[in-house]
mmCIF file of N, CA and C in Angstrom:
data_model
loop_
_atom_site.group_PDB
_atom_site.id
_atom_site.type_symbol
_atom_site.label_atom_id
_atom_site.label_comp_id
_atom_site.label_asym_id
_atom_site.label_seq_id
_atom_site.Cartn_x
_atom_site.Cartn_y
_atom_site.Cartn_z
ATOM 1 N N MET F 17 23.486 229.578 173.355
ATOM 2 C CA MET F 17 23.603 228.257 172.821
ATOM 3 C C MET F 17 22.638 227.141 173.361
ATOM 4 N N SER F 18 22.329 226.472 172.340
ATOM 5 C CA SER F 18 21.168 225.597 172.714
ATOM 6 C C SER F 18 21.891 223.854 172.940
ATOM 7 N N LYS F 19 21.434 223.019 173.754
ATOM 8 C CA LYS F 19 21.864 221.995 174.014
ATOM 9 C C LYS F 19 20.814 220.953 173.117
ATOM 10 N N ALA F 20 21.858 220.115 172.351
ATOM 11 C CA ALA F 20 21.150 219.034 171.414
ATOM 12 C C ALA F 20 20.582 218.085 172.664
ATOM 13 N N ILE F 21 19.324 217.554 172.242
ATOM 14 C CA ILE F 21 18.637 216.621 173.033
ATOM 15 C C ILE F 21 19.023 215.273 172.305
ATOM 16 N N ILE F 22 19.404 214.380 173.016
ATOM 17 C CA ILE F 22 19.933 213.187 172.598
ATOM 18 C C ILE F 22 18.951 211.912 172.925
ATOM 19 N N ALA F 23 18.208 211.279 172.347
ATOM 20 C CA ALA F 23 17.225 210.294 172.700
ATOM 21 C C ALA F 23 18.032 208.927 172.454
ATOM 22 N N ALA F 24 18.400 208.136 173.546
ATOM 23 C CA ALA F 24 19.191 206.913 173.467
ATOM 24 C C ALA F 24 18.347 205.860 174.019
ATOM 25 N N PHE F 25 18.386 205.004 173.163
ATOM 26 C CA PHE F 25 17.531 203.758 173.854
ATOM 27 C C PHE F 25 18.822 202.655 174.500
ATOM 28 N N SER F 26 18.525 202.438 175.641
ATOM 29 C CA SER F 26 19.222 201.208 176.140
ATOM 30 C C SER F 26 18.878 199.902 175.664
ATOM 31 N N ARG F 27 19.540 198.735 175.871
ATOM 32 C CA ARG F 27 19.386 197.548 175.503
ATOM 33 C C ARG F 27 18.792 196.685 176.742
ATOM 34 N N ARG F 28 17.729 196.126 176.567
ATOM 35 C CA ARG F 28 17.137 195.606 177.879
ATOM 36 C C ARG F 28 17.706 194.203 177.905
ATOM 37 N N MET F 29 17.717 193.741 179.182
ATOM 38 C CA MET F 29 18.346 192.653 179.578
ATOM 39 C C MET F 29 17.428 191.400 178.834
ATOM 40 N N PRO F 30 17.739 190.390 178.859
ATOM 41 C CA PRO F 30 16.839 189.282 178.312
ATOM 42 C C PRO F 30 15.910 188.808 179.420
ATOM 43 N N ASP F 31 14.727 188.468 179.103
ATOM 44 C CA ASP F 31 13.760 188.457 179.989
ATOM 45 C C ASP F 31 13.783 186.679 180.380
ATOM 46 N N ASN F 32 14.380 186.245 181.308
ATOM 47 C CA ASN F 32 14.962 184.652 181.706
ATOM 48 C C ASN F 32 13.581 184.303 181.775
ATOM 49 N N VAL F 33 12.608 184.754 182.681
ATOM 50 C CA VAL F 33 11.587 184.020 182.786
ATOM 51 C C VAL F 33 10.594 183.704 181.703
ATOM 52 N N THR F 34 10.365 184.465 180.749
ATOM 53 C CA THR F 34 9.907 184.171 179.481
ATOM 54 C C THR F 34 10.577 183.067 178.523
ATOM 55 N N GLU F 35 11.993 183.300 178.697
ATOM 56 C CA GLU F 35 12.548 182.153 178.007
ATOM 57 C C GLU F 35 12.393 180.800 178.491
ATOM 58 N N GLU F 36 12.403 180.830 179.927
ATOM 59 C CA GLU F 36 12.001 179.448 180.492
ATOM 60 C C GLU F 36 10.918 178.922 180.246
ATOM 61 N N LEU F 37 9.841 179.829 180.184
ATOM 62 C CA LEU F 37 8.426 179.297 180.121
ATOM 63 C C LEU F 37 8.291 178.839 178.719
ATOM 64 N N VAL F 38 8.738 179.588 177.556
ATOM 65 C CA VAL F 38 8.748 179.249 176.430
ATOM 66 C C VAL F 38 9.552 177.770 176.069
ATOM 67 N N ALA F 39 10.506 177.700 176.598
ATOM 68 C CA ALA F 39 11.450 176.342 176.664
ATOM 69 C C ALA F 39 10.501 175.085 177.110
ATOM 70 N N VAL F 40 9.946 175.312 178.255
ATOM 71 C CA VAL F 40 9.027 174.171 179.248
ATOM 72 C C VAL F 40 7.761 173.994 178.278
ATOM 73 N N LEU F 41 7.222 175.016 177.618
ATOM 74 C CA LEU F 41 5.975 175.012 177.205
ATOM 75 C C LEU F 41 6.188 174.554 175.657
ATOM 76 N N SER F 42 7.344 174.640 175.110
ATOM 77 C CA SER F 42 7.800 174.089 173.802
ATOM 78 C C SER F 42 7.570 172.650 173.553
ATOM 79 N N SER F 43 7.805 172.001 174.807
ATOM 80 C CA SER F 43 7.893 170.436 174.806
ATOM 81 C C SER F 43 6.472 169.719 174.619
ATOM 82 N N ARG F 44 5.514 170.658 174.452
ATOM 83 C CA ARG F 44 3.813 170.390 173.968
ATOM 84 C C ARG F 44 3.221 169.182 175.237
ATOM 85 N N ALA F 45 3.889 169.337 176.124
ATOM 86 C CA ALA F 45 3.108 168.734 177.019
ATOM 87 C C ALA F 45 2.108 169.738 178.190
ATOM 88 N N SER F 46 1.062 169.212 178.583
ATOM 89 C CA SER F 46 0.319 170.187 179.284
ATOM 90 C C SER F 46 0.633 170.153 180.913
ATOM 91 N N PHE F 47 0.552 171.272 181.334
ATOM 92 C CA PHE F 47 0.930 171.569 182.856
ATOM 93 C C PHE F 47 0.058 172.259 183.361
ATOM 94 N N GLU F 48 -0.401 171.853 184.643
ATOM 95 C CA GLU F 48 -0.967 173.007 185.785
ATOM 96 C C GLU F 48 -0.190 173.811 186.220
ATOM 97 N N PHE F 49 -0.491 174.782 186.765
ATOM 98 C CA PHE F 49 0.309 175.947 187.143
ATOM 99 C C PHE F 49 1.528 175.558 187.937
ATOM 100 N N LYS F 50 1.192 174.966 189.029
ATOM 101 C CA LYS F 50 2.161 174.415 190.014
ATOM 102 C C LYS F 50 3.069 173.831 189.768
ATOM 103 N N PRO F 51 3.019 172.496 188.840
ATOM 104 C CA PRO F 51 4.165 171.729 188.449
ATOM 105 C C PRO F 51 4.952 172.588 187.247
ATOM 106 N N LEU F 52 4.204 173.471 186.498
ATOM 107 C CA LEU F 52 4.890 174.437 185.462
ATOM 108 C C LEU F 52 5.905 175.298 186.163
ATOM 109 N N PHE F 53 5.463 176.021 187.358
ATOM 110 C CA PHE F 53 5.805 176.750 188.139
ATOM 111 C C PHE F 53 7.457 176.251 188.747
ATOM 112 N N ASP F 54 7.181 174.993 189.229
ATOM 113 C CA ASP F 54 8.156 174.368 189.917
ATOM 114 C C ASP F 54 9.472 173.864 188.646
ATOM 115 N N ILE F 55 9.028 173.500 187.531
ATOM 116 C CA ILE F 55 10.293 173.447 186.547
ATOM 117 C C ILE F 55 10.735 174.771 186.081
ATOM 118 N N VAL F 56 9.871 175.922 185.919
ATOM 119 C CA VAL F 56 10.765 177.158 185.715
ATOM 120 C C VAL F 56 11.452 177.636 186.757
ATOM 121 N N LEU F 57 11.167 177.384 188.024
ATOM 122 C CA LEU F 57 11.889 177.750 189.344
ATOM 123 C C LEU F 57 13.143 176.928 189.134
ATOM 124 N N LEU F 58 13.290 175.731 189.061
ATOM 125 C CA LEU F 58 14.267 174.687 189.062
ATOM 126 C C LEU F 58 15.371 175.217 187.833
ATOM 127 N N ASN F 59 14.779 175.453 186.845
ATOM 128 C CA ASN F 59 15.685 175.786 185.693
ATOM 129 C C ASN F 59 16.410 177.382 186.079
ATOM 130 N N LEU F 60 15.384 178.102 186.556
ATOM 131 C CA LEU F 60 16.072 179.426 186.775
ATOM 132 C C LEU F 60 17.215 179.439 187.764
ATOM 133 N N ARG F 61 17.138 178.522 188.746
ATOM 134 C CA ARG F 61 17.841 178.356 189.895
ATOM 135 C C ARG F 61 19.359 177.788 189.483
ATOM 136 N N GLU F 62 19.151 176.868 188.276
ATOM 137 C CA GLU F 62 20.404 176.206 187.790
ATOM 138 C C GLU F 62 21.150 177.330 187.077
ATOM 139 N N ARG F 63 20.347 178.104 186.306
ATOM 140 C CA ARG F 63 20.987 179.238 185.562
ATOM 141 C C ARG F 63 21.509 180.513 186.365
ATOM 142 N N ASN F 64 21.114 180.292 187.561
ATOM 143 C CA ASN F 64 21.290 181.498 188.694
ATOM 144 C C ASN F 64 20.689 182.564 188.418
ATOM 145 N N ALA F 65 19.425 182.649 187.803
ATOM 146 C CA ALA F 65 18.733 183.836 187.506
ATOM 147 C C ALA F 65 17.418 183.989 188.140
ATOM 148 N N ALA F 66 17.101 183.234 189.161
ATOM 149 C CA ALA F 66 15.987 183.378 190.045
ATOM 150 C C ALA F 66 16.584 184.326 191.275
ATOM 151 N N SER F 67 15.794 185.372 191.122
ATOM 152 C CA SER F 67 15.876 186.587 191.936
ATOM 153 C C SER F 67 14.757 187.250 192.542
ATOM 154 N N GLY F 68 14.573 187.993 193.786
ATOM 155 C CA GLY F 68 13.413 188.547 194.207
ATOM 156 C C GLY F 68 12.371 187.762 194.885
ATOM 157 N N GLY F 69 12.752 186.497 195.148
ATOM 158 C CA GLY F 69 12.090 185.735 195.985
ATOM 159 C C GLY F 69 11.316 184.819 195.300
ATOM 160 N N GLU F 70 10.682 183.821 195.925
ATOM 161 C CA GLU F 70 9.866 182.841 195.261
ATOM 162 C C GLU F 70 8.531 183.321 195.100
ATOM 163 N N GLU F 71 8.039 184.042 195.905
ATOM 164 C CA GLU F 71 6.507 184.345 195.574
ATOM 165 C C GLU F 71 6.323 185.517 194.635
ATOM 166 N N MET F 72 7.519 186.111 194.498
ATOM 167 C CA MET F 72 7.323 187.512 193.504
ATOM 168 C C MET F 72 7.611 186.619 192.131
ATOM 169 N N LEU F 73 8.578 185.837 192.157
ATOM 170 C CA LEU F 73 8.847 185.099 190.894
ATOM 171 C C LEU F 73 7.583 184.260 190.510
ATOM 172 N N ARG F 74 6.796 183.872 191.360
ATOM 173 C CA ARG F 74 5.374 183.002 191.027
ATOM 174 C C ARG F 74 4.614 184.191 190.292
ATOM 175 N N LEU F 75 4.622 185.417 190.941
ATOM 176 C CA LEU F 75 3.683 186.182 190.267
ATOM 177 C C LEU F 75 3.898 186.689 188.886
ATOM 178 N N ARG F 76 5.391 186.924 188.715
ATOM 179 C CA ARG F 76 6.086 187.139 187.458
ATOM 180 C C ARG F 76 5.525 186.079 186.321
ATOM 181 N N VAL F 77 5.707 184.881 186.928
ATOM 182 C CA VAL F 77 5.516 183.817 186.093
ATOM 183 C C VAL F 77 4.085 183.725 185.679
ATOM 184 N N TYR F 78 3.139 183.895 186.366
ATOM 185 C CA TYR F 78 1.663 183.958 186.198
ATOM 186 C C TYR F 78 1.484 185.008 185.275
ATOM 187 N N GLU F 79 2.043 186.216 185.422
ATOM 188 C CA GLU F 79 1.669 187.378 184.494
ATOM 189 C C GLU F 79 2.117 187.319 183.113
ATOM 190 N N LYS F 80 3.328 186.455 182.885
ATOM 191 C CA LYS F 80 3.972 186.235 181.661
ATOM 192 C C LYS F 80 3.042 185.177 181.124
ATOM 193 N N LEU F 81 2.683 184.026 181.809
ATOM 194 C CA LEU F 81 1.824 183.005 181.170
ATOM 195 C C LEU F 81 0.558 183.733 180.433
ATOM 196 N N GLN F 82 0.112 184.575 181.280
ATOM 197 C CA GLN F 82 -1.127 185.111 180.878
ATOM 198 C C GLN F 82 -0.974 185.798 179.436
ATOM 199 N N GLY F 83 0.132 186.498 179.372
ATOM 200 C CA GLY F 83 0.686 187.466 178.170
ATOM 201 C C GLY F 83 0.913 186.397 177.193
ATOM 202 N N LEU F 84 1.424 185.275 177.013
ATOM 203 C CA LEU F 84 1.706 184.427 176.058
ATOM 204 C C LEU F 84 0.481 183.970 175.315
#
């Protein structure tokens, strides 16, 4: 007997960092990185979605910002 191989795709969790970056940047104001990060961090903490430490979050925000 052969076993059938089932490929399943799992649904990914929403990317909170990208959502917050887009929300802040859609205000059409210009930001330097530090004030932008402070706003994103504050919004993520309000949503209780900031995890992994501030420095790791700073790196993730910087990486996401380069990709946008």
